[in-house]
Amino acid sequence: MGGWRPAVRARGDARGLDARRPRARVLGQEDLVEARALCARDPVTSVLAAARLEVAAVAGFAAAGGQAWGFPATGPLVAVCWSGANLVPVLSPDLVGRDADDAVAAFAATARAQGRRSSSIVGDRTAALALWDLLAPRWPPAREVRADQPSLAIARDPDVEPDALVRRSTLGEVDAVLPACVRMFAEEVGYAPAASPGSAYALRVRSLVAEGRSFVRMEAPGSAPDAGTGPGPFVAFKAELGAVAGGVAQVQGVWVDPLRRGRGLAAPGMAAVVVATRREVAPVVSLYVNAFNAPALATYRRVGFEQVGTFTTVLF
C-alpha cells in the first residue's frame, strides 16, 4: 500500500495549491454510493472513513459528524477524504505519481481553507504524511507524529484459545467501563479526555456498549493478590470495535489493567474478540499499533494477525 511518494515541491510551496491545481469537492448524499465503492477497494485501510460514510448514508452528514471531500472536483471519484474528528484521506489503490500528488494537494487546499477542525490526521502512511507535509506550514504544530503504525488484520480463527471470560459489556457496567477507557486513552494519547456525564467521550463509550461493540473481562475485587479493591467488579481487559464498515471491524482501545499485566490476558482476550466479531459483526478484524510497541505487536501476531499495510497518525 502507498506505492507513491509526494513530490519534493509539496512542502511549503504555495504554488502547489493555487488555482491551477485540481481541486476537491464537498460530497453530498448523491455521491455516497460512489465514495463507499471507492473505499471498498481497500476495506481495511479505508474502514475509518467508510464507517462515517455509512452513517452519513443512513442518517445524513450531521449525524456522521463531518464532511466528505472527493477528488477530482468533477467526474468519477479517485480519492475521498473524511473530515470530522479525524481527517482521513483514502486514495484509490491504483492512484500513483502526479495523480496521487494532485489528490492530496486538493484535500490539503480544502483543509487549509477551512482551518484545523480535526484532532488528528490518520490513515495510510504515505497519504497521511503527504497531507501533513502540505498542511504543516499553515496549521499549528502537531503534538506528535506517529509515522510507523503497522496495520494488522485477521480473517480466520485465531491461533490462541479464546478467553471464555471475555464478553460484551452491558449498560449496567458503564460505570466500570468508562474509567477503564479513560485510563487507556490517557496512556495511549498522553492526556485524559473530558469524561463527565453527558460529555462526548462518555456518550461515545456508552454508545459502543449499547451497540454491542465493547468487550470486557470483568474480575471481582480481591480475585488475585494484586487485584482491585473497589466496591465492585473491575475491568481487567477491554477492547472496542471503533469502526465497522465494508466487512471489516477495526479494534481500538485494547487495554489490560496495570495490576493484571504480565498474566497472559491480552492474547486470549484478543482471540475472544476476534471470534465473536467474525461470528457476529464482520469477517475481517483489523487494528493498527505503534511500531515501537513491541509487546503489543508480538501479542497480536501470536493471535494470528498479519501486517497488511502501515498507518500514520498525526496528533494535535
PDB file of C-alpha atoms in Angstrom:
ATOM      1  CA  MET A   1       0.000   0.000   0.000  1.00  0.00           C
ATOM      2  CA  GLY A   2       1.160   3.536  -0.596  1.00  0.00           C
ATOM      3  CA  GLY A   3       3.395   2.849  -3.600  1.00  0.00           C
ATOM      4  CA  TRP A   4       3.899   6.534  -4.416  1.00  0.00           C
ATOM      5  CA  ARG A   5       5.739   9.428  -2.841  1.00  0.00           C
ATOM      6  CA  PRO A   6       4.755  13.105  -2.714  1.00  0.00           C
ATOM      7  CA  ALA A   7       6.750  15.444  -4.948  1.00  0.00           C
ATOM      8  CA  VAL A   8       9.502  17.362  -3.173  1.00  0.00           C
ATOM      9  CA  ARG A   9       7.886  20.650  -4.220  1.00  0.00           C
ATOM     10  CA  ALA A  10       4.978  19.941  -1.851  1.00  0.00           C
ATOM     11  CA  ARG A  11       6.464  21.315   1.397  1.00  0.00           C
ATOM     12  CA  GLY A  12       5.680  24.961   1.849  1.00  0.00           C
ATOM     13  CA  ASP A  13       5.177  25.631  -1.862  1.00  0.00           C
ATOM     14  CA  ALA A  14       2.052  27.753  -2.166  1.00  0.00           C
ATOM     15  CA  ARG A  15       2.162  27.399  -5.923  1.00  0.00           C
ATOM     16  CA  GLY A  16       1.258  23.735  -5.444  1.00  0.00           C
ATOM     17  CA  LEU A  17      -2.119  24.796  -4.032  1.00  0.00           C
ATOM     18  CA  ASP A  18      -3.078  27.607  -6.404  1.00  0.00           C
ATOM     19  CA  ALA A  19      -5.963  27.759  -8.816  1.00  0.00           C
ATOM     20  CA  ARG A  20      -4.043  25.892 -11.498  1.00  0.00           C
ATOM     21  CA  ARG A  21      -4.083  22.723  -9.440  1.00  0.00           C
ATOM     22  CA  PRO A  22      -7.007  20.268  -9.480  1.00  0.00           C
ATOM     23  CA  ARG A  23      -9.488  20.801  -6.672  1.00  0.00           C
ATOM     24  CA  ALA A  24     -11.649  18.667  -4.424  1.00  0.00           C
ATOM     25  CA  ARG A  25     -15.396  18.996  -3.926  1.00  0.00           C
ATOM     26  CA  VAL A  26     -17.623  18.589  -0.900  1.00  0.00           C
ATOM     27  CA  LEU A  27     -19.658  15.426  -1.423  1.00  0.00           C
ATOM     28  CA  GLY A  28     -23.405  15.202  -0.987  1.00  0.00           C
ATOM     29  CA  GLN A  29     -25.778  12.319  -0.347  1.00  0.00           C
ATOM     30  CA  GLU A  30     -25.873  11.603  -4.077  1.00  0.00           C
ATOM     31  CA  ASP A  31     -22.116  10.872  -4.047  1.00  0.00           C
ATOM     32  CA  LEU A  32     -22.072   8.359  -1.202  1.00  0.00           C
ATOM     33  CA  VAL A  33     -22.605   5.214  -3.268  1.00  0.00           C
ATOM     34  CA  GLU A  34     -19.562   6.057  -5.374  1.00  0.00           C
ATOM     35  CA  ALA A  35     -17.494   7.117  -2.356  1.00  0.00           C
ATOM     36  CA  ARG A  36     -18.263   3.904  -0.491  1.00  0.00           C
ATOM     37  CA  ALA A  37     -17.442   1.848  -3.580  1.00  0.00           C
ATOM     38  CA  LEU A  38     -14.032   3.502  -3.719  1.00  0.00           C
ATOM     39  CA  CYS A  39     -13.429   2.657  -0.054  1.00  0.00           C
ATOM     40  CA  ALA A  40     -14.448  -0.951  -0.736  1.00  0.00           C
ATOM     41  CA  ARG A  41     -11.408  -1.358  -2.979  1.00  0.00           C
ATOM     42  CA  ASP A  42      -9.217  -1.419   0.140  1.00  0.00           C
ATOM     43  CA  PRO A  43     -11.630  -2.009   3.023  1.00  0.00           C
ATOM     44  CA  VAL A  44      -9.027  -2.445   5.780  1.00  0.00           C
ATOM     45  CA  THR A  45      -7.176   0.792   5.021  1.00  0.00           C
ATOM     46  CA  SER A  46     -10.365   2.787   4.452  1.00  0.00           C
ATOM     47  CA  VAL A  47     -12.507   1.479   7.322  1.00  0.00           C
ATOM     48  CA  LEU A  48     -12.297   4.671   9.415  1.00  0.00           C
ATOM     49  CA  ALA A  49     -13.628   6.807   6.569  1.00  0.00           C
ATOM     50  CA  ALA A  50     -16.018   4.141   5.308  1.00  0.00           C
ATOM     51  CA  ALA A  51     -17.664   3.812   8.721  1.00  0.00           C
ATOM     52  CA  ARG A  52     -18.502   7.520   8.759  1.00  0.00           C
ATOM     53  CA  LEU A  53     -19.734   7.375   5.168  1.00  0.00           C
ATOM     54  CA  GLU A  54     -22.083   4.532   6.116  1.00  0.00           C
ATOM     55  CA  VAL A  55     -23.543   6.634   8.933  1.00  0.00           C
ATOM     56  CA  ALA A  56     -23.930   9.557   6.524  1.00  0.00           C
ATOM     57  CA  ALA A  57     -25.716   7.322   4.011  1.00  0.00           C
ATOM     58  CA  VAL A  58     -28.247   6.212   6.624  1.00  0.00           C
ATOM     59  CA  ALA A  59     -28.698   9.301   8.781  1.00  0.00           C
ATOM     60  CA  GLY A  60     -27.020  12.212   6.995  1.00  0.00           C
ATOM     61  CA  PHE A  61     -23.737  14.043   7.377  1.00  0.00           C
ATOM     62  CA  ALA A  62     -24.781  15.851  10.553  1.00  0.00           C
ATOM     63  CA  ALA A  63     -25.265  12.510  12.304  1.00  0.00           C
ATOM     64  CA  ALA A  64     -21.945  11.291  10.913  1.00  0.00           C
ATOM     65  CA  GLY A  65     -20.205  14.290  12.417  1.00  0.00           C
ATOM     66  CA  GLY A  66     -18.344  15.715   9.457  1.00  0.00           C
ATOM     67  CA  GLN A  67     -17.916  16.219   5.743  1.00  0.00           C
ATOM     68  CA  ALA A  68     -16.653  14.076   2.892  1.00  0.00           C
ATOM     69  CA  TRP A  69     -14.467  15.565   0.168  1.00  0.00           C
ATOM     70  CA  GLY A  70     -13.995  13.992  -3.213  1.00  0.00           C
ATOM     71  CA  PHE A  71     -11.328  14.255  -5.898  1.00  0.00           C
ATOM     72  CA  PRO A  72     -11.445  15.357  -8.660  1.00  0.00           C
ATOM     73  CA  ALA A  73     -13.900  18.241  -8.480  1.00  0.00           C
ATOM     74  CA  THR A  74     -15.810  16.792 -11.446  1.00  0.00           C
ATOM     75  CA  GLY A  75     -16.027  13.306 -12.855  1.00  0.00           C
ATOM     76  CA  PRO A  76     -15.551   9.864 -11.290  1.00  0.00           C
ATOM     77  CA  LEU A  77     -14.019   9.811  -7.821  1.00  0.00           C
ATOM     78  CA  VAL A  78     -10.477   8.506  -7.432  1.00  0.00           C
ATOM     79  CA  ALA A  79      -9.965   9.704  -3.829  1.00  0.00           C
ATOM     80  CA  VAL A  80     -12.053  10.748  -0.844  1.00  0.00           C
ATOM     81  CA  CYS A  81     -11.230  12.352   2.474  1.00  0.00           C
ATOM     82  CA  TRP A  82     -13.359  12.236   5.598  1.00  0.00           C
ATOM     83  CA  SER A  83     -13.194  15.445   7.635  1.00  0.00           C
ATOM     84  CA  GLY A  84     -14.573  15.163  11.142  1.00  0.00           C
ATOM     85  CA  ALA A  85     -12.976  14.343  14.481  1.00  0.00           C
ATOM     86  CA  ASN A  86     -10.274  12.767  12.311  1.00  0.00           C
ATOM     87  CA  LEU A  87      -9.031  13.800   8.882  1.00  0.00           C
ATOM     88  CA  VAL A  88      -8.823  10.540   6.909  1.00  0.00           C
ATOM     89  CA  PRO A  89      -7.550  10.524   3.300  1.00  0.00           C
ATOM     90  CA  VAL A  90      -8.405   7.499   1.141  1.00  0.00           C
ATOM     91  CA  LEU A  91      -6.843   7.139  -2.309  1.00  0.00           C
ATOM     92  CA  SER A  92      -7.702   4.564  -4.934  1.00  0.00           C
ATOM     93  CA  PRO A  93      -5.092   1.765  -4.776  1.00  0.00           C
ATOM     94  CA  ASP A  94      -4.084   2.400  -8.392  1.00  0.00           C
ATOM     95  CA  LEU A  95      -3.678   6.169  -7.997  1.00  0.00           C
ATOM     96  CA  VAL A  96       0.048   6.888  -8.324  1.00  0.00           C
ATOM     97  CA  GLY A  97       2.554   9.576  -9.165  1.00  0.00           C
ATOM     98  CA  ARG A  98       1.361  13.055 -10.073  1.00  0.00           C
ATOM     99  CA  ASP A  99      -2.290  11.983  -9.883  1.00  0.00           C
ATOM    100  CA  ALA A 100      -1.831  10.950  -6.258  1.00  0.00           C
ATOM    101  CA  ASP A 101       0.046  14.178  -5.526  1.00  0.00           C
ATOM    102  CA  ASP A 102      -2.825  16.172  -7.004  1.00  0.00           C
ATOM    103  CA  ALA A 103      -5.446  14.368  -4.916  1.00  0.00           C
ATOM    104  CA  VAL A 104      -3.565  15.028  -1.671  1.00  0.00           C
ATOM    105  CA  ALA A 105      -2.885  18.636  -2.664  1.00  0.00           C
ATOM    106  CA  ALA A 106      -6.586  19.160  -3.377  1.00  0.00           C
ATOM    107  CA  PHE A 107      -7.538  17.814   0.045  1.00  0.00           C
ATOM    108  CA  ALA A 108      -4.846  19.964   1.668  1.00  0.00           C
ATOM    109  CA  ALA A 109      -6.200  23.058  -0.057  1.00  0.00           C
ATOM    110  CA  THR A 110      -9.685  22.352   1.271  1.00  0.00           C
ATOM    111  CA  ALA A 111      -8.399  21.658   4.779  1.00  0.00           C
ATOM    112  CA  ARG A 112      -6.294  24.813   4.793  1.00  0.00           C
ATOM    113  CA  ALA A 113      -9.236  26.906   3.645  1.00  0.00           C
ATOM    114  CA  GLN A 114     -11.424  25.599   6.481  1.00  0.00           C
ATOM    115  CA  GLY A 115      -8.769  25.647   9.188  1.00  0.00           C
ATOM    116  CA  ARG A 116      -7.948  22.787  11.523  1.00  0.00           C
ATOM    117  CA  ARG A 117     -11.112  21.152  12.850  1.00  0.00           C
ATOM    118  CA  SER A 118      -9.826  17.640  13.473  1.00  0.00           C
ATOM    119  CA  SER A 119      -7.866  16.276  16.419  1.00  0.00           C
ATOM    120  CA  SER A 120      -5.775  14.050  14.163  1.00  0.00           C
ATOM    121  CA  ILE A 121      -4.825  13.038  10.643  1.00  0.00           C
ATOM    122  CA  VAL A 122      -4.894   9.267  10.302  1.00  0.00           C
ATOM    123  CA  GLY A 123      -4.730   6.729   7.506  1.00  0.00           C
ATOM    124  CA  ASP A 124      -2.386   5.055   5.049  1.00  0.00           C
ATOM    125  CA  ARG A 125       1.110   6.269   5.915  1.00  0.00           C
ATOM    126  CA  THR A 126       2.042   7.712   2.535  1.00  0.00           C
ATOM    127  CA  ALA A 127      -1.201   9.637   2.065  1.00  0.00           C
ATOM    128  CA  ALA A 128      -1.375  10.852   5.671  1.00  0.00           C
ATOM    129  CA  LEU A 129       2.235  12.029   5.732  1.00  0.00           C
ATOM    130  CA  ALA A 130       1.867  13.742   2.358  1.00  0.00           C
ATOM    131  CA  LEU A 131      -1.235  15.534   3.585  1.00  0.00           C
ATOM    132  CA  TRP A 132       0.512  16.687   6.752  1.00  0.00           C
ATOM    133  CA  ASP A 133       3.530  17.750   4.685  1.00  0.00           C
ATOM    134  CA  LEU A 134       1.288  20.246   2.891  1.00  0.00           C
ATOM    135  CA  LEU A 135      -0.642  21.358   5.975  1.00  0.00           C
ATOM    136  CA  ALA A 136       2.294  21.756   8.364  1.00  0.00           C
ATOM    137  CA  PRO A 137       3.382  25.212   7.112  1.00  0.00           C
ATOM    138  CA  ARG A 138      -0.056  26.688   7.865  1.00  0.00           C
ATOM    139  CA  TRP A 139      -1.561  24.606  10.678  1.00  0.00           C
ATOM    140  CA  PRO A 140      -0.464  24.688  14.337  1.00  0.00           C
ATOM    141  CA  PRO A 141       2.371  22.282  15.167  1.00  0.00           C
ATOM    142  CA  ALA A 142       1.493  18.646  15.715  1.00  0.00           C
ATOM    143  CA  ARG A 143       1.735  17.354  19.252  1.00  0.00           C
ATOM    144  CA  GLU A 144       3.084  14.056  17.954  1.00  0.00           C
ATOM    145  CA  VAL A 145       3.580  12.283  14.637  1.00  0.00           C
ATOM    146  CA  ARG A 146       3.334   8.507  14.859  1.00  0.00           C
ATOM    147  CA  ALA A 147       4.662   7.703  11.425  1.00  0.00           C
ATOM    148  CA  ASP A 148       5.070   3.926  11.660  1.00  0.00           C
ATOM    149  CA  GLN A 149       1.941   2.061  12.747  1.00  0.00           C
ATOM    150  CA  PRO A 150       1.628  -1.448  11.299  1.00  0.00           C
ATOM    151  CA  SER A 151      -1.909  -2.159  10.102  1.00  0.00           C
ATOM    152  CA  LEU A 152      -2.817  -5.748  11.003  1.00  0.00           C
ATOM    153  CA  ALA A 153      -5.737  -7.961  10.049  1.00  0.00           C
ATOM    154  CA  ILE A 154      -7.073 -11.471  10.554  1.00  0.00           C
ATOM    155  CA  ALA A 155      -9.782 -13.233   8.558  1.00  0.00           C
ATOM    156  CA  ARG A 156      -9.692 -16.694  10.148  1.00  0.00           C
ATOM    157  CA  ASP A 157      -9.852 -18.389  13.516  1.00  0.00           C
ATOM    158  CA  PRO A 158      -7.183 -17.152  15.949  1.00  0.00           C
ATOM    159  CA  ASP A 159      -4.105 -19.196  16.835  1.00  0.00           C
ATOM    160  CA  VAL A 160      -4.737 -18.719  20.561  1.00  0.00           C
ATOM    161  CA  GLU A 161      -7.506 -20.245  22.656  1.00  0.00           C
ATOM    162  CA  PRO A 162     -10.082 -17.506  23.373  1.00  0.00           C
ATOM    163  CA  ASP A 163     -10.615 -16.331  26.920  1.00  0.00           C
ATOM    164  CA  ALA A 164     -14.020 -17.694  27.919  1.00  0.00           C
ATOM    165  CA  LEU A 165     -14.484 -14.802  30.367  1.00  0.00           C
ATOM    166  CA  VAL A 166     -14.257 -12.081  27.691  1.00  0.00           C
ATOM    167  CA  ARG A 167     -17.728 -10.982  26.611  1.00  0.00           C
ATOM    168  CA  ARG A 168     -19.684  -7.937  25.564  1.00  0.00           C
ATOM    169  CA  SER A 169     -20.125  -5.380  28.314  1.00  0.00           C
ATOM    170  CA  THR A 170     -23.596  -4.315  29.446  1.00  0.00           C
ATOM    171  CA  LEU A 171     -25.116  -0.907  30.077  1.00  0.00           C
ATOM    172  CA  GLY A 172     -25.128  -1.755  33.765  1.00  0.00           C
ATOM    173  CA  GLU A 173     -21.320  -1.899  33.630  1.00  0.00           C
ATOM    174  CA  VAL A 174     -20.741   1.501  32.021  1.00  0.00           C
ATOM    175  CA  ASP A 175     -19.639   2.955  35.359  1.00  0.00           C
ATOM    176  CA  ALA A 176     -16.780   0.435  35.384  1.00  0.00           C
ATOM    177  CA  VAL A 177     -16.042   0.526  31.657  1.00  0.00           C
ATOM    178  CA  LEU A 178     -15.799   4.318  31.332  1.00  0.00           C
ATOM    179  CA  PRO A 179     -12.929   4.747  33.847  1.00  0.00           C
ATOM    180  CA  ALA A 180     -11.030   1.935  32.117  1.00  0.00           C
ATOM    181  CA  CYS A 181     -11.499   3.696  28.771  1.00  0.00           C
ATOM    182  CA  VAL A 182     -10.255   6.972  30.256  1.00  0.00           C
ATOM    183  CA  ARG A 183      -7.167   5.279  31.674  1.00  0.00           C
ATOM    184  CA  MET A 184      -6.447   3.615  28.334  1.00  0.00           C
ATOM    185  CA  PHE A 185      -6.859   6.919  26.488  1.00  0.00           C
ATOM    186  CA  ALA A 186      -4.510   8.711  28.880  1.00  0.00           C
ATOM    187  CA  GLU A 187      -1.857   6.010  28.494  1.00  0.00           C
ATOM    188  CA  GLU A 188      -2.138   5.993  24.712  1.00  0.00           C
ATOM    189  CA  VAL A 189      -2.575   9.677  23.895  1.00  0.00           C
ATOM    190  CA  GLY A 190      -0.921  11.368  26.858  1.00  0.00           C
ATOM    191  CA  TYR A 191      -3.852  13.133  28.492  1.00  0.00           C
ATOM    192  CA  ALA A 192      -7.210  12.156  29.944  1.00  0.00           C
ATOM    193  CA  PRO A 193     -10.310  13.051  27.937  1.00  0.00           C
ATOM    194  CA  ALA A 194     -13.158  15.016  29.475  1.00  0.00           C
ATOM    195  CA  ALA A 195     -15.428  12.197  30.586  1.00  0.00           C
ATOM    196  CA  SER A 196     -18.038  13.792  32.827  1.00  0.00           C
ATOM    197  CA  PRO A 197     -21.643  12.534  32.471  1.00  0.00           C
ATOM    198  CA  GLY A 198     -23.043  13.777  29.191  1.00  0.00           C
ATOM    199  CA  SER A 199     -19.618  14.562  27.689  1.00  0.00           C
ATOM    200  CA  ALA A 200     -18.905  13.493  24.120  1.00  0.00           C
ATOM    201  CA  TYR A 201     -16.422  10.876  25.314  1.00  0.00           C
ATOM    202  CA  ALA A 202     -18.787   9.390  27.891  1.00  0.00           C
ATOM    203  CA  LEU A 203     -21.588   9.268  25.322  1.00  0.00           C
ATOM    204  CA  ARG A 204     -19.252   7.550  22.837  1.00  0.00           C
ATOM    205  CA  VAL A 205     -18.331   4.852  25.361  1.00  0.00           C
ATOM    206  CA  ARG A 206     -21.974   4.314  26.284  1.00  0.00           C
ATOM    207  CA  SER A 207     -22.902   4.086  22.603  1.00  0.00           C
ATOM    208  CA  LEU A 208     -20.278   1.395  21.961  1.00  0.00           C
ATOM    209  CA  VAL A 209     -21.592  -0.595  24.930  1.00  0.00           C
ATOM    210  CA  ALA A 210     -25.201  -0.217  23.753  1.00  0.00           C
ATOM    211  CA  GLU A 211     -24.282  -1.323  20.226  1.00  0.00           C
ATOM    212  CA  GLY A 212     -22.508  -4.468  21.454  1.00  0.00           C
ATOM    213  CA  ARG A 213     -19.103  -3.207  20.352  1.00  0.00           C
ATOM    214  CA  SER A 214     -17.450  -3.140  23.782  1.00  0.00           C
ATOM    215  CA  PHE A 215     -15.733  -6.294  25.059  1.00  0.00           C
ATOM    216  CA  VAL A 216     -14.535  -6.824  28.627  1.00  0.00           C
ATOM    217  CA  ARG A 217     -13.210  -9.327  31.098  1.00  0.00           C
ATOM    218  CA  MET A 218     -14.594  -8.353  34.479  1.00  0.00           C
ATOM    219  CA  GLU A 219     -12.945  -9.516  37.683  1.00  0.00           C
ATOM    220  CA  ALA A 220     -14.095  -9.254  41.259  1.00  0.00           C
ATOM    221  CA  PRO A 221     -12.103  -7.259  43.818  1.00  0.00           C
ATOM    222  CA  GLY A 222      -9.639  -9.498  45.567  1.00  0.00           C
ATOM    223  CA  SER A 223      -9.793 -12.155  42.832  1.00  0.00           C
ATOM    224  CA  ALA A 224      -5.980 -12.068  42.822  1.00  0.00           C
ATOM    225  CA  PRO A 225      -3.469 -10.846  45.411  1.00  0.00           C
ATOM    226  CA  ASP A 226      -2.942  -7.595  43.493  1.00  0.00           C
ATOM    227  CA  ALA A 227      -6.453  -7.234  42.056  1.00  0.00           C
ATOM    228  CA  GLY A 228      -8.619  -4.170  42.520  1.00  0.00           C
ATOM    229  CA  THR A 229     -10.098  -3.443  45.905  1.00  0.00           C
ATOM    230  CA  GLY A 230     -13.026  -1.219  44.901  1.00  0.00           C
ATOM    231  CA  PRO A 231     -16.654  -1.825  45.780  1.00  0.00           C
ATOM    232  CA  GLY A 232     -17.470  -3.881  42.684  1.00  0.00           C
ATOM    233  CA  PRO A 233     -16.067  -5.798  39.722  1.00  0.00           C
ATOM    234  CA  PHE A 234     -13.376  -4.035  37.709  1.00  0.00           C
ATOM    235  CA  VAL A 235     -12.278  -4.217  34.061  1.00  0.00           C
ATOM    236  CA  ALA A 236      -9.235  -6.468  33.754  1.00  0.00           C
ATOM    237  CA  PHE A 237      -9.201  -6.466  29.925  1.00  0.00           C
ATOM    238  CA  LYS A 238     -11.127  -4.449  27.390  1.00  0.00           C
ATOM    239  CA  ALA A 239     -11.349  -3.675  23.672  1.00  0.00           C
ATOM    240  CA  GLU A 240     -13.845  -1.920  21.409  1.00  0.00           C
ATOM    241  CA  LEU A 241     -14.846  -2.144  17.779  1.00  0.00           C
ATOM    242  CA  GLY A 242     -14.219   1.501  16.994  1.00  0.00           C
ATOM    243  CA  ALA A 243     -15.096   1.358  13.291  1.00  0.00           C
ATOM    244  CA  VAL A 244     -17.141  -1.166  11.330  1.00  0.00           C
ATOM    245  CA  ALA A 245     -17.705  -0.951   7.578  1.00  0.00           C
ATOM    246  CA  GLY A 246     -17.298  -2.921   4.377  1.00  0.00           C
ATOM    247  CA  GLY A 247     -16.915  -6.286   6.079  1.00  0.00           C
ATOM    248  CA  VAL A 248     -14.131  -5.008   8.347  1.00  0.00           C
ATOM    249  CA  ALA A 249     -14.249  -4.321  12.090  1.00  0.00           C
ATOM    250  CA  GLN A 250     -11.362  -2.244  13.436  1.00  0.00           C
ATOM    251  CA  VAL A 251     -10.453  -2.955  17.061  1.00  0.00           C
ATOM    252  CA  GLN A 252      -9.466   0.043  19.164  1.00  0.00           C
ATOM    253  CA  GLY A 253      -8.797   0.740  22.824  1.00  0.00           C
ATOM    254  CA  VAL A 254      -7.172  -2.584  23.728  1.00  0.00           C
ATOM    255  CA  TRP A 255      -6.163  -2.359  27.379  1.00  0.00           C
ATOM    256  CA  VAL A 256      -5.225  -4.536  30.335  1.00  0.00           C
ATOM    257  CA  ASP A 257      -5.451  -3.160  33.865  1.00  0.00           C
ATOM    258  CA  PRO A 258      -1.889  -2.450  35.091  1.00  0.00           C
ATOM    259  CA  LEU A 259      -2.397  -4.761  38.088  1.00  0.00           C
ATOM    260  CA  ARG A 260      -3.228  -7.633  35.733  1.00  0.00           C
ATOM    261  CA  ARG A 261      -0.469  -7.168  33.178  1.00  0.00           C
ATOM    262  CA  GLY A 262       2.039  -9.952  32.717  1.00  0.00           C
ATOM    263  CA  ARG A 263      -0.601 -12.607  33.422  1.00  0.00           C
ATOM    264  CA  GLY A 264      -1.333 -13.561  29.826  1.00  0.00           C
ATOM    265  CA  LEU A 265      -4.724 -11.860  29.475  1.00  0.00           C
ATOM    266  CA  ALA A 266      -4.119  -9.908  26.267  1.00  0.00           C
ATOM    267  CA  ALA A 267      -3.696 -12.675  23.691  1.00  0.00           C
ATOM    268  CA  PRO A 268      -6.650 -14.856  24.841  1.00  0.00           C
ATOM    269  CA  GLY A 269      -8.712 -11.702  25.258  1.00  0.00           C
ATOM    270  CA  MET A 270      -7.988 -10.583  21.708  1.00  0.00           C
ATOM    271  CA  ALA A 271      -8.684 -14.089  20.450  1.00  0.00           C
ATOM    272  CA  ALA A 272     -12.119 -13.925  22.078  1.00  0.00           C
ATOM    273  CA  VAL A 273     -12.774 -10.550  20.435  1.00  0.00           C
ATOM    274  CA  VAL A 274     -11.747 -11.965  17.049  1.00  0.00           C
ATOM    275  CA  VAL A 275     -14.021 -14.999  17.368  1.00  0.00           C
ATOM    276  CA  ALA A 276     -17.077 -13.025  18.478  1.00  0.00           C
ATOM    277  CA  THR A 277     -16.517 -10.273  15.924  1.00  0.00           C
ATOM    278  CA  ARG A 278     -16.041 -12.606  12.979  1.00  0.00           C
ATOM    279  CA  ARG A 279     -19.093 -14.621  14.016  1.00  0.00           C
ATOM    280  CA  GLU A 280     -21.471 -11.718  14.556  1.00  0.00           C
ATOM    281  CA  VAL A 281     -20.099  -8.454  13.113  1.00  0.00           C
ATOM    282  CA  ALA A 282     -17.605  -8.708  10.227  1.00  0.00           C
ATOM    283  CA  PRO A 283     -15.437 -11.425   8.660  1.00  0.00           C
ATOM    284  CA  VAL A 284     -12.241  -9.362   8.844  1.00  0.00           C
ATOM    285  CA  VAL A 285     -10.871  -7.958  12.100  1.00  0.00           C
ATOM    286  CA  SER A 286      -8.207  -5.250  11.909  1.00  0.00           C
ATOM    287  CA  LEU A 287      -6.252  -2.869  14.104  1.00  0.00           C
ATOM    288  CA  TYR A 288      -3.180  -0.666  13.950  1.00  0.00           C
ATOM    289  CA  VAL A 289      -0.461  -0.290  16.545  1.00  0.00           C
ATOM    290  CA  ASN A 290       2.663   1.783  17.065  1.00  0.00           C
ATOM    291  CA  ALA A 291       5.747   0.019  15.725  1.00  0.00           C
ATOM    292  CA  PHE A 292       7.643   0.833  18.921  1.00  0.00           C
ATOM    293  CA  ASN A 293       5.083  -1.118  20.980  1.00  0.00           C
ATOM    294  CA  ALA A 294       6.902  -4.423  20.593  1.00  0.00           C
ATOM    295  CA  PRO A 295       4.922  -6.316  23.277  1.00  0.00           C
ATOM    296  CA  ALA A 296       1.585  -5.432  21.655  1.00  0.00           C
ATOM    297  CA  LEU A 297       2.850  -6.362  18.183  1.00  0.00           C
ATOM    298  CA  ALA A 298       4.069  -9.710  19.489  1.00  0.00           C
ATOM    299  CA  THR A 299       0.697 -10.360  21.154  1.00  0.00           C
ATOM    300  CA  TYR A 300      -1.313  -9.583  18.032  1.00  0.00           C
ATOM    301  CA  ARG A 301       0.945 -11.707  15.841  1.00  0.00           C
ATOM    302  CA  ARG A 302       0.642 -14.582  18.286  1.00  0.00           C
ATOM    303  CA  VAL A 303      -3.136 -14.352  17.960  1.00  0.00           C
ATOM    304  CA  GLY A 304      -2.766 -14.602  14.176  1.00  0.00           C
ATOM    305  CA  PHE A 305      -2.899 -11.007  12.942  1.00  0.00           C
ATOM    306  CA  GLU A 306      -0.741 -10.282   9.898  1.00  0.00           C
ATOM    307  CA  GLN A 307       0.514  -6.933   8.627  1.00  0.00           C
ATOM    308  CA  VAL A 308      -1.376  -5.690   5.575  1.00  0.00           C
ATOM    309  CA  GLY A 309      -0.195  -2.066   5.446  1.00  0.00           C
ATOM    310  CA  THR A 310       1.114   0.832   7.504  1.00  0.00           C
ATOM    311  CA  PHE A 311      -0.767   3.747   9.054  1.00  0.00           C
ATOM    312  CA  THR A 312       0.353   7.139  10.290  1.00  0.00           C
ATOM    313  CA  THR A 313      -1.352   9.263  12.942  1.00  0.00           C
ATOM    314  CA  VAL A 314      -0.649  12.970  13.353  1.00  0.00           C
ATOM    315  CA  LEU A 315      -1.949  14.125  16.748  1.00  0.00           C
ATOM    316  CA  PHE A 316      -2.866  17.733  17.585  1.00  0.00           C
TER     317      PHE A 316
END
